[in-house]
Tab-separated table of C-alpha atoms in Angstrom:
chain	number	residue	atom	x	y	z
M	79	UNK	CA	109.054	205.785	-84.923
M	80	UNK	CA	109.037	205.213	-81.095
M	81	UNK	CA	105.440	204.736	-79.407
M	82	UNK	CA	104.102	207.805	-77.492
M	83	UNK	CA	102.861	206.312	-74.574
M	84	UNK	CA	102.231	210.300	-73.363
M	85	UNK	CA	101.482	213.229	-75.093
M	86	UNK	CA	100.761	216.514	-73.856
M	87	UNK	CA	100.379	219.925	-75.981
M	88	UNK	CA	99.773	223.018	-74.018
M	89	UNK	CA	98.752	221.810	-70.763
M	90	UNK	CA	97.229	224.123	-67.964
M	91	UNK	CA	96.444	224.111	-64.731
M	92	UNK	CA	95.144	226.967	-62.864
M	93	UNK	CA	94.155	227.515	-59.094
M	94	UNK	CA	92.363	230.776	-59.410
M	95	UNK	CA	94.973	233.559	-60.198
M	96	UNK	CA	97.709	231.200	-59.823
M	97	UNK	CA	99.137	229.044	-62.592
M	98	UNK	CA	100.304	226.073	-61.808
M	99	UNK	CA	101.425	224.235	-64.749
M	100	UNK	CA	101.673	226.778	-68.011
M	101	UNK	CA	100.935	225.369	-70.840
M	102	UNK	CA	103.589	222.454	-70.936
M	103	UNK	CA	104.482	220.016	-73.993
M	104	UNK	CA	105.929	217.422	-73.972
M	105	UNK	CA	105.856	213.509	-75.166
M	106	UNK	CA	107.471	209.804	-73.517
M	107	UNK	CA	108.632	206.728	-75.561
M	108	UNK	CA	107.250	203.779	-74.584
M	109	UNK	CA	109.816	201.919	-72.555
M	110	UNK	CA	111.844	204.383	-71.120
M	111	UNK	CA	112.615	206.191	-68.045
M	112	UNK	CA	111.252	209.816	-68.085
M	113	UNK	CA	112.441	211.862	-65.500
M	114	UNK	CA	110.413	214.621	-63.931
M	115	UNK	CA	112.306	217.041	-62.280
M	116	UNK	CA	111.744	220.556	-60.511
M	117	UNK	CA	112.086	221.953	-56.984
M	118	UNK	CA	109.320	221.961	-54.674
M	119	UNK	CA	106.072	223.865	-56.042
M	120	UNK	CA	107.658	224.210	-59.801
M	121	UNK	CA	104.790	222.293	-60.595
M	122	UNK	CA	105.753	218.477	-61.154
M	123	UNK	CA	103.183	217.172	-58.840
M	124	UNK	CA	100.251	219.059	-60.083
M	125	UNK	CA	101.783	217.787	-63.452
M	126	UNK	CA	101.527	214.137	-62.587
M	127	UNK	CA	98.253	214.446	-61.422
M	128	UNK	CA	96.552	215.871	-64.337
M	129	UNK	CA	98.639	212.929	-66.082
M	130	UNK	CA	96.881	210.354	-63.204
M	131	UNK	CA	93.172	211.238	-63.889
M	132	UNK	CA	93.557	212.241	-60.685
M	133	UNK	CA	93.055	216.372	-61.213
M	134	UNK	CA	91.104	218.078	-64.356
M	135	UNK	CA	93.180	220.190	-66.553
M	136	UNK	CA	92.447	223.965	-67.119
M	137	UNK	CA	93.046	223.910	-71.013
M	138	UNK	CA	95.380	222.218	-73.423
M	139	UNK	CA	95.210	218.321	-74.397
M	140	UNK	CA	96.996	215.136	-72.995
M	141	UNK	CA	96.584	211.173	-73.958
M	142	UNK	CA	97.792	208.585	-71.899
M	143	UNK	CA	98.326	205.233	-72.323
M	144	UNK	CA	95.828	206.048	-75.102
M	145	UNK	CA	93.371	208.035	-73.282
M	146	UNK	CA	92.239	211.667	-73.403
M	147	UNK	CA	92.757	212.722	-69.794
M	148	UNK	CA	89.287	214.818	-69.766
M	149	UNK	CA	87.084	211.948	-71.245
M	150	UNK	CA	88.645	208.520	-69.902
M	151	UNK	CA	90.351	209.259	-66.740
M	152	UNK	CA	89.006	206.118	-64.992
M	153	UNK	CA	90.542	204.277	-67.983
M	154	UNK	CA	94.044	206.279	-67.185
M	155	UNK	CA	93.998	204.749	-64.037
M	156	UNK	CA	93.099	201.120	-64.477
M	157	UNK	CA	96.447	201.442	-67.121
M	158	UNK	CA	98.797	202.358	-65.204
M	159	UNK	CA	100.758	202.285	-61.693
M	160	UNK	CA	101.485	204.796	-58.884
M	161	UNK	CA	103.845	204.913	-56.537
M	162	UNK	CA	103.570	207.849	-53.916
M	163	UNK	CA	106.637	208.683	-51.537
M	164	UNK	CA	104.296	209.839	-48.698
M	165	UNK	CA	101.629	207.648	-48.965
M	166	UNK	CA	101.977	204.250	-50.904
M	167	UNK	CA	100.938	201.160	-48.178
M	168	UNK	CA	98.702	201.316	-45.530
M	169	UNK	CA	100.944	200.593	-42.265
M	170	UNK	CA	97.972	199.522	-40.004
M	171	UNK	CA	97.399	196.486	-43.236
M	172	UNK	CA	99.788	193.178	-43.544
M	173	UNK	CA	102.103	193.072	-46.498
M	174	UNK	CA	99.815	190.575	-48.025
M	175	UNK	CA	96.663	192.638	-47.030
M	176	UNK	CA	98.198	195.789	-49.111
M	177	UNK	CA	98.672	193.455	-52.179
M	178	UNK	CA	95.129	192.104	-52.269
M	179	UNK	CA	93.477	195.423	-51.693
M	180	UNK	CA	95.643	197.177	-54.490
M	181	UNK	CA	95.401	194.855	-56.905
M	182	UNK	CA	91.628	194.819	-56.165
M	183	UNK	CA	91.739	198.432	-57.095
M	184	UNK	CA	93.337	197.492	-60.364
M	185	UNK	CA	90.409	195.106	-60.783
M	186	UNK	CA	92.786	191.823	-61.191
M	187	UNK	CA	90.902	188.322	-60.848
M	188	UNK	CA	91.513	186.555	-57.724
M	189	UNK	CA	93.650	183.769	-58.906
M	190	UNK	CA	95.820	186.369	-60.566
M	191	UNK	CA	96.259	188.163	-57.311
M	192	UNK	CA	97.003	185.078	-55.685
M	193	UNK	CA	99.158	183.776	-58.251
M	194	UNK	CA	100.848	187.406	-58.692
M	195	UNK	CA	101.213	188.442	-55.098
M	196	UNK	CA	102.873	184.868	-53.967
M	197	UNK	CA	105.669	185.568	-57.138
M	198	UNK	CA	106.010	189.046	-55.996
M	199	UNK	CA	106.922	187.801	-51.906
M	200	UNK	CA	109.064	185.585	-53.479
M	201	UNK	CA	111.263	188.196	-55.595
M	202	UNK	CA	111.534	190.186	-52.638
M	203	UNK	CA	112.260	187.463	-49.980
M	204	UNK	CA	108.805	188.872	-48.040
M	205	UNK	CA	106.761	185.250	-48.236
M	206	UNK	CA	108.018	184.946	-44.502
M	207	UNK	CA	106.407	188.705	-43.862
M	208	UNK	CA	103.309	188.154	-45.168
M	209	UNK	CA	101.238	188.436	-42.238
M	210	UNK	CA	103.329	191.530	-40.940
M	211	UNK	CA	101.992	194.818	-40.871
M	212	UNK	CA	103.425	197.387	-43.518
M	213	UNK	CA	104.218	199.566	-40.478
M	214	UNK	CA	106.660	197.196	-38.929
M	215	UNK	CA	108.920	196.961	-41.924
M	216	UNK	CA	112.157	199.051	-42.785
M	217	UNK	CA	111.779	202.170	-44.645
M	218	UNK	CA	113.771	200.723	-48.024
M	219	UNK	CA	111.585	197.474	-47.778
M	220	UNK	CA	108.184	199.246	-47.969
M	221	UNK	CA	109.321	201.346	-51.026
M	222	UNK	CA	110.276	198.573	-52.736
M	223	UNK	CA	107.179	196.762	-51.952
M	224	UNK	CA	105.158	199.479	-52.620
M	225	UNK	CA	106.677	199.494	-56.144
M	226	UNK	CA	106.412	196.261	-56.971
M	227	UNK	CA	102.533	196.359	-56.226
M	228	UNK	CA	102.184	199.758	-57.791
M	229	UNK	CA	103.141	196.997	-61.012
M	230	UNK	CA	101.573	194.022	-59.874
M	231	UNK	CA	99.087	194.326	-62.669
M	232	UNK	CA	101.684	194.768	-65.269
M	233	UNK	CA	100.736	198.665	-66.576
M	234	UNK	CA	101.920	200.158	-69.649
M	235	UNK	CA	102.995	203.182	-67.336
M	236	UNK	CA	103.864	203.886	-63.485
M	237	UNK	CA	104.282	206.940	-62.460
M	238	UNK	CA	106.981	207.194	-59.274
M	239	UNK	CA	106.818	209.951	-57.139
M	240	UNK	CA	110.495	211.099	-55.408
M	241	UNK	CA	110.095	206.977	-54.949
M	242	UNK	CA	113.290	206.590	-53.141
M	243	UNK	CA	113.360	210.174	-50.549
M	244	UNK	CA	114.617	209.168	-47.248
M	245	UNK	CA	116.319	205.960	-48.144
M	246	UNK	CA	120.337	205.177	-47.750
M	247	UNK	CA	122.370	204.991	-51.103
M	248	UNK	CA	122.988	201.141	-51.193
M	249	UNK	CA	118.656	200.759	-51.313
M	250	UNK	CA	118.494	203.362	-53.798
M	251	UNK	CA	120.459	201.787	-56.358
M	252	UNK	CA	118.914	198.575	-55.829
M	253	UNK	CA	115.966	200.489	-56.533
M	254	UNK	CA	116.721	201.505	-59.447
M	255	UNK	CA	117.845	198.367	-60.132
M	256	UNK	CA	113.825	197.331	-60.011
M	257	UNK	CA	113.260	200.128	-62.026
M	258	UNK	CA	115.377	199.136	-64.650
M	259	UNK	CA	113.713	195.387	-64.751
M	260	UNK	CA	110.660	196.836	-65.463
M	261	UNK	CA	111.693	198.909	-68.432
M	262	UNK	CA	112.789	195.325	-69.499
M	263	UNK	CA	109.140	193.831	-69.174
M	264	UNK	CA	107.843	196.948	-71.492
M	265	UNK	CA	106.698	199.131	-68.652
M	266	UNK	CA	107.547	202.851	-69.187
M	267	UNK	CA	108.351	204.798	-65.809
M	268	UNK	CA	107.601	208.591	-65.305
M	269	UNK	CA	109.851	209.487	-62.031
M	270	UNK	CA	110.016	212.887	-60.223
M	271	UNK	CA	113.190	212.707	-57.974
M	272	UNK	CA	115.036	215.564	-55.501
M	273	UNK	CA	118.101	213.513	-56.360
M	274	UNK	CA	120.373	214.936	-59.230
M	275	UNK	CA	122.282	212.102	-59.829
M	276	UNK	CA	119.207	209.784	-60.281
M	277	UNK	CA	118.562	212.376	-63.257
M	278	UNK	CA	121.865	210.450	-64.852
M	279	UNK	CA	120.073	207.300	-64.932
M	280	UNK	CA	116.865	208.425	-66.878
M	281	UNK	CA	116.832	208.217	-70.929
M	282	UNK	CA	114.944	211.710	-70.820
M	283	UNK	CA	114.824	214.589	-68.468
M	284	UNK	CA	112.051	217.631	-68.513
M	285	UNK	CA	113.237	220.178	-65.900
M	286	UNK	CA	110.386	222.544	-64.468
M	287	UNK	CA	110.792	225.680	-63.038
M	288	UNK	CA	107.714	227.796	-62.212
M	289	UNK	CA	105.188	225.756	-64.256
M	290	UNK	CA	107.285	225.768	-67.285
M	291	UNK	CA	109.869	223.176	-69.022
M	292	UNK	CA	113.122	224.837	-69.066
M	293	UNK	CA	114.991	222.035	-70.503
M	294	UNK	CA	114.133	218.580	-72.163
M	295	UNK	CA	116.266	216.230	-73.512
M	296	UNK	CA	118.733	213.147	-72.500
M	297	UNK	CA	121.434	214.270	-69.304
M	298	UNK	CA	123.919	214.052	-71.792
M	299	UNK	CA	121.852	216.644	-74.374
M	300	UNK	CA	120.846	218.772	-70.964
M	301	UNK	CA	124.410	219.088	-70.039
M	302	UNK	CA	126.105	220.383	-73.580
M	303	UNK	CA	123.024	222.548	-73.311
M	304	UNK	CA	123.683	224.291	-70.585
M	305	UNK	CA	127.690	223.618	-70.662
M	306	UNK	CA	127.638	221.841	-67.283
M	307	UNK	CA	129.729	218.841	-66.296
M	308	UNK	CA	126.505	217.101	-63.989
M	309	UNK	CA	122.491	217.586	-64.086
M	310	UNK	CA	123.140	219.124	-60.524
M	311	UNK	CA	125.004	222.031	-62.115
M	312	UNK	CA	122.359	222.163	-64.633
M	313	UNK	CA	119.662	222.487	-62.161
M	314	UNK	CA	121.525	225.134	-59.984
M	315	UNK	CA	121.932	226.965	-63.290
M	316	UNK	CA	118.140	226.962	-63.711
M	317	UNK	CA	117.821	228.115	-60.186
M	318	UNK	CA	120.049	230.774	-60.537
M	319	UNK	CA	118.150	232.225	-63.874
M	320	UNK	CA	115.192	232.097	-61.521
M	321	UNK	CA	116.675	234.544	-59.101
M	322	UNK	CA	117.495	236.845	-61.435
M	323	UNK	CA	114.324	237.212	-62.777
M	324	UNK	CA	113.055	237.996	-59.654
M	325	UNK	CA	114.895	240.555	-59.111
């Protein structure tokens, strides 16, 4: 039996009146690629951070890496990685000013961040940038820099967030490319993406439409499901149940 590296049963968040995330269940294997997806304000990102230790929970229960997410969420966070689309480096920081102040957040000893940090410069052909600022570098370098440091630490679990929005088509796949070598090391990844064919290259797929998991499965399972030929028909189907309710 696979590892649960996540496991959620009935998980709630409310704002007031409004419900968020309703009561959602749902469990990832360690080591795979778990895609999140939804459109903006089905409730993926309110989702993630309950997930993070970043936001408390209404009701239901969730473990990570572990950890209950009420009791130990400073534990959640010193096991695992983030990687935020809109706000991942700081650009006013050099590349190798980002790396010691995140790693320092992830509590590494010194000679591991030195050690660490010079490999990392290395894999991405950055030791000459070190001394740049964040803010001078190309879009698809700082997302791939901010992912690699979002790892740096080696985590059990990173959670991406739409890592690769705004970047051309030739970065994205060699972004995924990155993603894929870390599923090699043992490091599960939880991605939310806008992009329906990035939903092809995740093992598992939860699909979220007002709070609630509509469909979860593999893309292959997902389509036969729903008796679509792509995960972009699937998700249009989704939408389209939506509008009907509303109506």
């Amino acid at each position: 039996m696979a590892e649960k590296i996540i496991e959620t049963v009935n998980l709630t968040k409310r704002f007031g009146d409004f419900t968020a995330v309703d009561a959602i269940s749902f469990e990832v294997n360690k080591g795979e690629i778990f895609g999140f997806l939804g459109a903006n304000g089905a409730g993926k990102t309110t989702a993630m951070k309950m997930l993070c230790g970043l936001l408390l929970p209404t009701s239901g229960q969730a473990t990570v890496a572990g950890y209950d997410v009420y009791r130990q969420s400073e534990k959640i966070k010193l096991n695992i990685g983030y990687m935020s689309q809109k706000f991942s480096l700081f650009s006013d920081l050099t590349v190798w000013e980002n790396i010691e102040f995140y790693a320092g957040i992830y509590r590494m000893p010194r000679q591991a961040i030195i050690t660490r940090g010079e490999k990392l410069l290395q894999d991405l052909e950055l030791a000459s940038q070190k001394r740049r600022l964040i803010g001078a570098l190309p879009l698809g370098i700082r997302q791939k820099l901010a992912f690699s440091i979002a790892i740096i630490h080696e985590p059990r679990l990173v959670f991406l967030d739409e890592p690769t929005g705004g970047v051309d088509p030739i970065t994205r796949r060699r972004f995924w490319e990155m993603i894929y070598n870390a599923t090699e090391r043992g490091i599960t990844v939880f991605v939310t993406t806008h992009y329906m064919d990035e939903a092809e290259y995740c093992d598992r797929i939860s699909m979220m439409v007002d709070g609630k998991i509509k469909g979860l499965d593999t893309p292959a399972n997902l389509k036969l499901q729903f008796k679509e030929k792509s995960m972009f028909d699937v998700f249009l189907q989704l939408a389209r149940e939506k509008s009907h309710e509303a109506l």
